[in-house]
Coordinates of C-alpha atoms and ligand atoms in Angstrom, one line a residue:
X1 CA 211.6 41.7 62.3
X2 CA 214.8 41.7 64.3
X3 CA 216.5 38.6 65.8
X4 CA 219.0 38.5 68.5
X5 CA 218.8 35.0 69.9
X6 CA 218.2 31.8 67.8
X7 CA 217.5 28.1 68.8
X8 CA 218.6 25.6 66.2
X9 CA 217.3 22.1 66.9
X10 CA 219.4 19.3 65.5
X11 CA 223.1 19.8 64.6
X12 CA 223.4 17.6 61.6
X13 CA 224.7 18.2 57.9
X14 CA 222.6 21.4 57.6
X15 CA 221.8 22.3 61.2
X16 CA 225.4 22.7 62.4
X17 CA 226.5 24.7 59.2
X18 CA 223.3 26.8 59.6
X19 CA 223.9 27.5 63.3
X20 CA 227.6 28.5 62.9
X21 CA 226.9 30.6 60.0
X22 CA 224.3 32.5 62.0
X23 CA 226.8 32.7 64.8
X24 CA 229.5 34.1 62.8
X25 CA 227.1 36.6 61.7
X26 CA 226.6 38.1 65.1
X27 CA 223.6 36.3 66.4
X28 CA 223.4 34.4 69.8
X29 CA 222.9 30.8 68.8
X30 CA 221.8 28.0 71.0
X31 CA 222.5 24.6 69.1
X32 CA 220.3 21.8 70.5
X33 CA 221.0 18.3 69.8
X34 CA 219.4 15.3 71.6
X35 CA 222.4 13.2 71.2
X36 CA 224.7 13.5 74.0
X37 CA 227.6 12.4 72.2
X38 CA 227.2 15.1 69.6
X39 CA 227.0 17.9 72.3
X40 CA 229.9 16.4 74.1
X41 CA 232.2 16.3 71.1
X42 CA 231.2 19.8 69.9
X43 CA 231.8 21.2 73.2
X44 CA 235.3 19.8 72.9
X45 CA 235.6 21.4 69.4
X46 CA 235.3 18.1 67.5
X47 CA 233.0 17.5 64.7
X48 CA 231.0 14.3 64.0
X49 CA 230.6 15.3 60.4
X50 CA 232.8 15.9 57.6
X51 CA 232.2 19.0 55.4
X52 CA 234.8 21.2 53.8
X53 CA 235.5 24.2 55.9
X54 CA 233.0 23.6 58.5
X55 CA 235.7 22.7 61.4
X56 CA 237.1 26.1 61.1
X57 CA 233.5 27.8 61.1
X58 CA 232.2 25.9 64.1
X59 CA 235.5 26.7 66.0
X60 CA 235.2 30.4 65.5
X61 CA 231.5 30.3 66.5
X62 CA 232.5 28.5 69.7
X63 CA 235.2 30.5 70.5
X64 CA 233.5 33.9 69.9
X65 CA 230.8 32.7 72.3
X66 CA 228.0 33.2 69.9
X67 CA 227.4 29.6 69.5
X68 CA 226.6 27.3 72.6
X69 CA 225.7 23.6 72.3
X70 CA 223.4 21.9 74.6
X71 CA 220.7 19.3 75.0
X72 CA 217.6 21.4 75.6
X73 CA 216.2 24.7 74.0
X74 CA 215.7 27.8 75.9
X75 CA 213.7 30.9 75.2
X76 CA 214.8 32.8 71.9
X77 CA 213.4 35.1 69.3
X78 CA 213.3 32.2 66.8
X79 CA 213.5 28.4 66.6
X80 CA 214.7 26.5 63.7
X81 CA 213.9 22.8 63.5
X82 CA 216.5 20.8 61.2
X83 CA 216.2 17.3 62.4
X84 CA 216.2 14.1 60.3
X85 CA 213.0 12.9 58.5
X86 CA 214.1 9.5 57.5
X87 CA 211.6 7.0 55.9
X88 CA 210.6 3.4 57.4
X89 CA 212.3 0.9 55.0
X90 CA 209.2 -1.4 54.8
X91 CA 206.4 1.0 54.3
X92 CA 208.3 3.9 52.7
X93 CA 206.5 6.2 54.8
X94 CA 208.2 9.3 56.5
X95 CA 209.3 8.9 59.9
X96 CA 208.3 12.2 61.4
X97 CA 209.1 11.4 65.1
X98 CA 212.1 13.5 65.2
X99 CA 210.0 16.5 64.0
X100 CA 207.4 15.8 66.4
X101 CA 209.6 15.6 69.2
X102 CA 211.5 18.7 68.3
X103 CA 208.5 20.6 68.1
X104 CA 207.2 19.3 71.4
X105 CA 210.5 20.3 73.2
X106 CA 209.9 24.0 71.8
X107 CA 206.5 24.1 73.4
X108 CA 207.4 25.1 76.9
X109 CA 209.7 28.1 75.5
X110 CA 207.5 29.4 72.9
X111 CA 206.5 33.0 73.4
X112 CA 204.2 35.7 71.8
X113 CA 206.0 36.9 68.7
X114 CA 208.3 34.2 68.1
X115 CA 209.1 32.7 64.8
X116 CA 209.3 28.9 64.3
X117 CA 210.9 27.7 61.1
X118 CA 210.8 24.1 59.8
X119 CA 213.7 23.2 57.6
X120 CA 213.5 19.4 57.5
X121 CA 212.3 17.9 54.1
X122 CA 208.5 16.8 54.9
X123 CA 205.6 15.6 53.1
X124 CA 203.3 18.3 51.7
X125 CA 201.1 20.1 54.4
X126 CA 203.3 19.1 57.4
X127 CA 203.7 22.7 58.5
X128 CA 200.1 23.3 58.8
X129 CA 198.7 19.8 59.6
X130 CA 201.4 18.4 61.8
X131 CA 203.6 21.1 63.2
X132 CA 201.1 24.0 64.0
X133 CA 198.8 21.9 66.2
X134 CA 201.8 20.7 68.3
X135 CA 203.2 24.4 68.9
X136 CA 199.5 25.3 69.5
X137 CA 199.7 23.1 72.6
X138 CA 201.5 26.1 74.3
X139 CA 198.2 28.0 74.2
X140 CA 199.5 30.5 71.7
X141 CA 197.8 30.5 68.2
X142 CA 199.8 30.2 64.7
X143 CA 199.6 33.2 63.0
X144 CA 198.1 35.4 65.6
X145 CA 200.5 34.8 68.5
X146 CA 203.5 33.4 66.8
X147 CA 205.0 33.0 63.3
X148 CA 205.3 30.0 61.4
X149 CA 207.2 29.2 58.2
X150 CA 208.7 26.2 56.1
X151 CA 212.1 27.2 54.7
X152 CA 213.8 24.1 53.2
X153 CA 217.4 23.6 53.0
X154 CA 218.8 22.9 49.5
X155 CA 222.3 22.8 50.0
X156 CA 224.5 20.1 48.3
X157 CA 226.8 18.1 50.7
X158 CA 230.4 18.9 49.8
X159 CA 229.6 22.5 49.1
X160 CA 227.3 23.1 52.1
X161 CA 228.9 26.4 53.4
X162 CA 229.1 28.1 49.9
X163 CA 225.6 27.1 48.9
X164 CA 224.0 28.1 52.1
X165 CA 225.2 31.6 51.3
X166 CA 224.6 31.7 47.6
X167 CA 221.8 29.6 47.0
X168 CA 218.1 31.2 46.2
X169 CA 216.1 30.3 49.4
X170 CA 212.2 29.9 49.4
X171 CA 210.3 31.0 52.3
X172 CA 206.8 29.5 52.9
X173 CA 204.9 31.2 55.5
X174 CA 201.5 30.0 57.0
X175 CA 200.6 33.7 56.2
X176 CA 202.3 36.8 54.9
X177 CA 203.6 38.0 58.2
X178 CA 205.4 34.6 58.8
X179 CA 206.9 34.8 55.4
X180 CA 208.2 38.1 55.8
X181 CA 209.7 37.2 59.2
X182 CA 211.5 34.3 57.6
X183 CA 212.9 36.5 55.0
X184 CA 214.1 39.0 57.7
X185 CA 215.8 36.1 59.5
X186 CA 217.6 34.4 56.4
X187 CA 218.6 37.6 54.6
X188 CA 221.1 37.9 57.5
X189 CA 223.3 35.6 55.5
X190 CA 221.5 34.6 52.4
X191 CA 223.0 36.2 49.3
X192 CA 220.9 34.5 46.8
X193 CA 217.2 35.5 45.9
X194 CA 214.7 35.0 48.7
X195 CA 211.3 34.0 47.4
X196 CA 208.2 34.2 49.4
X197 CA 205.4 31.8 49.0
X198 CA 203.0 29.8 51.4
X199 CA 204.1 26.8 53.5
X200 CA 202.8 23.9 51.4
X201 CA 204.1 25.4 48.0
X202 CA 207.6 25.5 49.8
X203 CA 207.2 22.0 51.0
X204 CA 206.4 20.9 47.5
X205 CA 209.1 22.9 45.8
X206 CA 211.8 21.2 47.9
X207 CA 210.2 17.6 47.1
X208 CA 209.9 18.6 43.5
X209 CA 213.5 19.5 43.0
X210 CA 214.6 16.3 44.4
X211 CA 212.1 14.2 42.6
X212 CA 213.1 15.9 39.2
X213 CA 216.6 14.8 39.9
X214 CA 215.8 11.3 40.9
X215 CA 213.5 10.8 37.9
X216 CA 216.1 12.1 35.7
X217 CA 219.0 9.8 36.9
X218 CA 216.5 6.8 36.8
X219 CA 216.2 7.7 33.0
X220 CA 220.0 7.8 32.8
X221 CA 220.1 4.3 34.6
X222 CA 217.6 3.0 32.2
X223 CA 219.6 4.3 29.2
X224 CA 222.6 2.6 30.7
X225 CA 220.6 -0.9 30.8
X226 CA 219.5 -0.3 27.1
X227 CA 223.2 0.2 26.1
X228 CA 224.3 -2.8 27.4
X229 CA 221.7 -4.7 25.6
X230 CA 222.4 -3.0 22.3
X231 CA 226.2 -3.2 22.6
X232 CA 227.0 0.5 22.5
X233 CA 228.4 3.1 24.9
X234 CA 226.0 5.2 27.1
X235 CA 228.5 7.7 27.9
X236 CA 229.4 8.5 24.7
X237 CA 225.8 8.6 23.5
X238 CA 225.0 11.0 26.6
X239 CA 227.9 13.4 25.7
X240 CA 226.5 13.5 22.0
X241 CA 222.7 13.8 23.1
X242 CA 223.8 16.5 25.4
X243 CA 225.1 18.7 22.9
X244 CA 221.2 19.4 22.0
X245 CA 220.3 22.6 23.3
X246 CA 217.3 21.3 25.2
X247 CA 218.8 18.0 26.5
X248 CA 220.6 17.4 29.6
X249 CA 220.9 13.7 30.6
X250 CA 222.4 13.0 34.1
X251 CA 225.0 10.3 34.6
X252 CA 224.2 6.4 35.2
X253 CA 225.7 4.9 38.2
X254 CA 225.3 2.1 40.7
X255 CA 222.2 3.7 42.1
X256 CA 220.9 6.8 44.0
X257 CA 221.7 7.1 47.7
X258 CA 222.0 9.8 50.4
X259 CA 219.2 11.0 52.8
X260 CA 217.6 13.1 50.1
X261 CA 217.0 12.1 46.7
X262 CA 216.6 8.4 47.4
X263 CA 214.1 9.2 50.3
X264 CA 212.2 12.5 49.3
X265 CA 210.2 11.2 46.3
X266 CA 208.8 8.5 48.6
X267 CA 207.0 11.4 50.5
X268 CA 205.1 12.3 47.5
X269 CA 204.2 8.7 46.6
X270 CA 203.1 8.1 50.1
X271 CA 201.0 11.4 50.1
X272 CA 199.2 10.5 46.9
X273 CA 200.2 7.1 45.6
X274 CA 197.1 7.1 42.9
X275 CA 198.7 10.0 40.9
X276 CA 202.5 9.4 41.3
X277 CA 203.2 6.4 39.2
X278 CA 206.2 8.0 37.3
X279 CA 207.8 9.1 40.5
X280 CA 207.3 5.6 42.0
X281 CA 208.6 3.8 38.8
X282 CA 211.8 6.1 39.0
X283 CA 212.5 5.0 42.6
X284 CA 212.2 1.4 41.7
X285 CA 214.6 1.7 38.9
X286 CA 217.0 3.7 40.8
X287 CA 216.9 1.1 43.8
X288 CA 217.2 -1.9 41.4
X289 CA 220.4 -0.4 40.1
X290 CA 222.7 -2.2 42.4
X291 CA 221.3 -5.6 41.2
X292 CA 222.3 -4.6 37.5
X293 CA 225.8 -3.9 38.8
X294 CA 225.9 -7.4 40.2
X295 CA 224.6 -8.7 37.0
X296 CA 227.7 -7.1 35.4
X297 CA 230.0 -8.5 37.8
X298 CA 228.7 -11.8 37.2
X299 CA 229.3 -11.4 33.4
X300 CA 232.8 -10.4 33.9
X301 CA 233.7 -13.0 36.5
X302 CA 231.4 -15.8 35.6
X303 CA 228.0 -16.6 37.1
X304 CA 229.3 -18.3 40.2
X305 CA 231.0 -15.7 42.7
X306 CA 231.6 -18.2 45.5
X307 CA 235.0 -17.6 46.6
X308 CA 235.8 -15.0 43.9
X309 CA 237.8 -12.3 45.4
X310 CA 236.4 -8.5 45.0
X311 CA 237.9 -5.3 45.8
X312 CA 235.1 -2.7 46.3
X313 CA 236.3 0.8 45.9
X314 CA 234.2 3.6 47.2
X315 CA 231.3 3.2 49.8
X316 CA 229.8 6.5 50.4
X317 CA 226.7 7.7 48.6
X318 CA 228.7 10.0 46.2
X319 CA 232.1 11.2 45.6
X320 CA 234.1 13.0 48.3
X321 CA 231.6 13.0 51.0
X322 CA 231.8 11.0 54.4
X323 CA 228.0 10.3 54.3
X324 CA 227.3 6.5 53.9
X325 CA 223.3 6.6 54.3
X326 CA 221.3 4.7 51.6
X327 CA 224.5 4.2 49.8
X328 CA 224.1 2.1 46.6
X329 CA 228.0 1.1 46.9
X330 CA 227.1 -0.8 50.3
X331 CA 224.0 -2.1 48.3
X332 CA 226.3 -3.6 45.9
X333 CA 228.7 -4.7 48.3
X334 CA 226.0 -6.6 50.3
X335 CA 224.8 -8.3 47.0
X336 CA 228.1 -9.5 46.2
X337 CA 228.6 -11.0 49.7
X338 CA 225.3 -12.7 49.5
X339 CA 226.5 -14.3 46.2
X340 CA 229.4 -15.7 48.2
X341 CA 232.2 -13.4 47.0
X342 CA 235.1 -12.6 49.3
X343 CA 234.7 -8.8 49.5
X344 CA 237.3 -6.4 50.8
X345 CA 236.2 -2.8 50.7
X346 CA 238.1 0.7 50.8
X347 CA 236.7 4.0 51.0
X348 CA 239.1 7.3 51.9
X349 CA 236.2 8.5 54.2
X350 CA 235.2 5.3 55.9
X351 CA 234.9 5.3 59.7
X352 CA 233.9 2.7 62.2
X353 CA 230.3 1.5 62.2
X354 CA 229.5 2.1 58.6
X355 CA 230.1 -1.7 57.8
X356 CA 231.0 -4.8 59.5
X357 CA 234.7 -4.4 60.3
X358 CA 235.8 -7.6 58.5
X359 CA 235.0 -6.1 55.0
X360 CA 236.9 -2.7 55.6
X361 CA 240.5 -1.8 55.4
X362 CA 241.9 1.7 55.6
X363 CA 244.7 0.7 53.2
X364 CA 243.8 0.7 49.5
X365 CA 246.7 -1.7 48.7
X366 CA 245.6 -4.3 51.4
X367 CA 242.1 -4.5 49.8
X368 CA 243.3 -4.9 46.3
X369 CA 246.5 -7.0 46.8
X370 CA 244.6 -10.3 46.8
X371 CA 241.8 -9.4 44.6
X372 CA 240.7 -11.1 41.3
X373 CA 238.8 -8.0 40.4
X374 CA 238.5 -4.5 41.2
X375 CA 235.1 -2.6 41.3
X376 CA 234.7 1.1 41.4
X377 CA 231.7 2.5 42.9
X378 CA 232.4 5.9 43.7
X379 CA 234.0 8.7 41.8
X380 CA 236.2 9.8 44.9
X381 CA 239.0 12.0 43.6
X382 CA 241.6 9.5 45.2
X383 CA 240.0 6.8 43.1
X384 CA 239.7 9.0 39.8
X385 CA 243.4 9.6 40.2
X386 CA 244.5 6.0 40.4
X387 CA 246.9 5.1 37.7
X388 CA 247.5 1.7 36.0
X389 CA 251.1 2.0 37.0
X390 CA 250.2 2.3 40.8
X391 CA 247.8 -0.5 40.4
X392 CA 250.3 -2.8 38.6
X393 CA 252.6 -2.3 41.7
X394 CA 249.9 -3.3 43.9
X395 CA 248.2 -6.3 42.8
X396 CA 248.2 -9.0 40.0
X397 CA 244.6 -8.3 39.2
X398 CA 243.9 -7.1 35.7
X399 CA 240.1 -7.1 35.7
X400 CA 238.4 -3.8 36.5
X401 CA 234.6 -2.8 36.5
X402 CA 234.2 1.0 36.5
X403 CA 230.5 1.8 37.5
X404 CA 231.0 5.7 37.3
X405 CA 233.2 5.9 34.2
X406 CA 236.0 7.8 35.7
X407 CA 239.1 5.6 34.4
X408 CA 240.3 6.1 30.9
X409 CA 239.7 3.0 28.9
X410 CA 242.6 3.4 26.5
X411 CA 245.0 4.1 29.3
X412 CA 244.2 1.1 31.4
X413 CA 244.0 -1.2 28.2
X414 CA 247.4 -0.2 27.0
X415 CA 248.7 -1.0 30.4
X416 CA 247.5 -4.6 30.1
X417 CA 244.1 -4.2 32.0
X418 CA 240.6 -5.4 31.0
X419 CA 238.3 -2.5 31.9
X420 CA 234.6 -2.9 31.9
X421 CA 232.3 0.1 32.3
X422 CA 228.8 0.4 33.3
X423 CA 226.5 1.1 30.5
X424 CA 229.4 0.5 27.7
X425 CA 227.8 -2.6 26.0
X426 CA 229.9 -5.1 27.8
X427 CA 233.2 -3.6 26.8
Ligands
SAJ1 N1 223.9 10.8 41.1 C1 223.7 9.9 40.0 N2 223.8 10.4 38.7 C2 223.9 12.0 38.6 C3 224.0 12.6 39.7 C4 223.7 12.0 40.9 O1 223.7 8.6 39.9 O2 224.0 12.4 37.4 C5 223.6 10.0 42.4 C6 224.7 10.3 43.4 O3 225.9 9.5 43.1 C7 224.1 10.1 44.7 C8 222.7 10.6 44.5 O4 222.5 10.5 42.9 O5 223.9 8.7 45.0 C9 222.3 11.8 44.9 O6 223.4 12.7 44.7 P1 223.2 14.4 44.5 O7 224.5 15.1 44.3 O8 222.3 14.5 43.2 O9 222.3 14.9 45.4 P2 222.5 15.2 46.9 O10 221.4 13.9 47.6 O11 223.7 15.0 47.5 O12 221.8 16.5 47.4 C10 220.6 16.7 46.8 C11 220.6 18.3 46.1 N3 219.3 18.4 45.5 C12 219.2 18.7 44.0 O13 220.6 18.6 43.5 C13 218.1 18.8 43.5 C14 220.8 19.3 47.0 O14 220.6 20.5 46.7 C15 219.7 19.3 48.2 O15 219.8 20.2 49.3 C16 219.9 17.8 48.9 O16 219.7 16.8 48.0 C17 219.0 17.7 50.2 O17 219.4 18.0 51.2 O18 217.6 17.5 49.9

């Protein structure tokens, strides 16, 4: 099948890179976002998200005229839905309202022979049970009149542009023709292998990948708790265990954040709670990790944190990204505040609105100057590269807690600091 014009609904972390990548590969792309501020800023050439290389790509696409940004879809050969699928905090159930509205907005423009693709991570059977009936309100029938496929994005924030092109892609069609059309579309830029399957299998593939990672990080986090109990160093133990040819333990840390791994496993738990107890337990382990970090802070600084001054370093959900969604670092900060600690925080990617202004500073030195203790929650390059010499010049604080194991124990000890690492048995 040949494609000339696409409509991409949702210009976020994956929608915008996908739209501009198609545009730079010669397709006419209508980028649709219902947030007027996103439309406005993109039209002025300004990006609302940070991703290496993205600004240049978006600018080139807009300048060439291949990418246009607007609030509503229009008639096209294919529609790609890339809107968020968050979850409700209380019930942990998927909030499919963005997918529903995006699908409804396509209905008036859907034509015979079109391909509709869902990229958003969704509970199993969404394409068949939720999406297809909405699109069929157009009077057209899925399969016979239009093609429908689930093609999950699988890119890693921070490396999106490269992974978009290089990663293998799974294309789940509601039938063979839909899967083949999906392959024709994505083979325009995908260099990785493109595998065809049915839509429910593709939905499961995406959920299984992120659940696999969540469960394995939970295991690493549990190992770090055991290490503290047994007074040994989990980091050293993991390094040695990973020499085994069939073992690859992930890294413990302050918890699991981001919009994907901390959310997606819930879609499986929600869909089949009676048979997903391991997945559920892993979620609870990772969600409880910020509390374990708080316990460590208490051990280091004394049980009463009232009026203790803590400098929180790093707030995003993982290193070198500007994404603060579901961030465990912010969860740790909130727990510290609740305990009465006086908290100041620094993150090189922080921006307005991620946290109450009173806690934030864009100056590292200002945050650590008056602190009693520094706690590192994210392995940002800037924080990894902090040296004892630099810190000595900025503050009298000599107690450090490193939850991501990026500071060299010996270097800091020799410079007169007391460095405590998560999962290092209290030392
Ligand atoms: N983390 C650890 N220990 C580790 C690895 C990660 O604590 O050893 C934490 C990170 O700090 C972060 C969270 O887990 O808080 C998730 O980070 P991540 O780098 O593992 O993954 P994401 O959420 O940025 O991206 C994932 C990727 N999925 C997999 O690697 C299986 C990506 O390929 C997906 O496209 C993305 O989710 C998504 O959009 O679903």
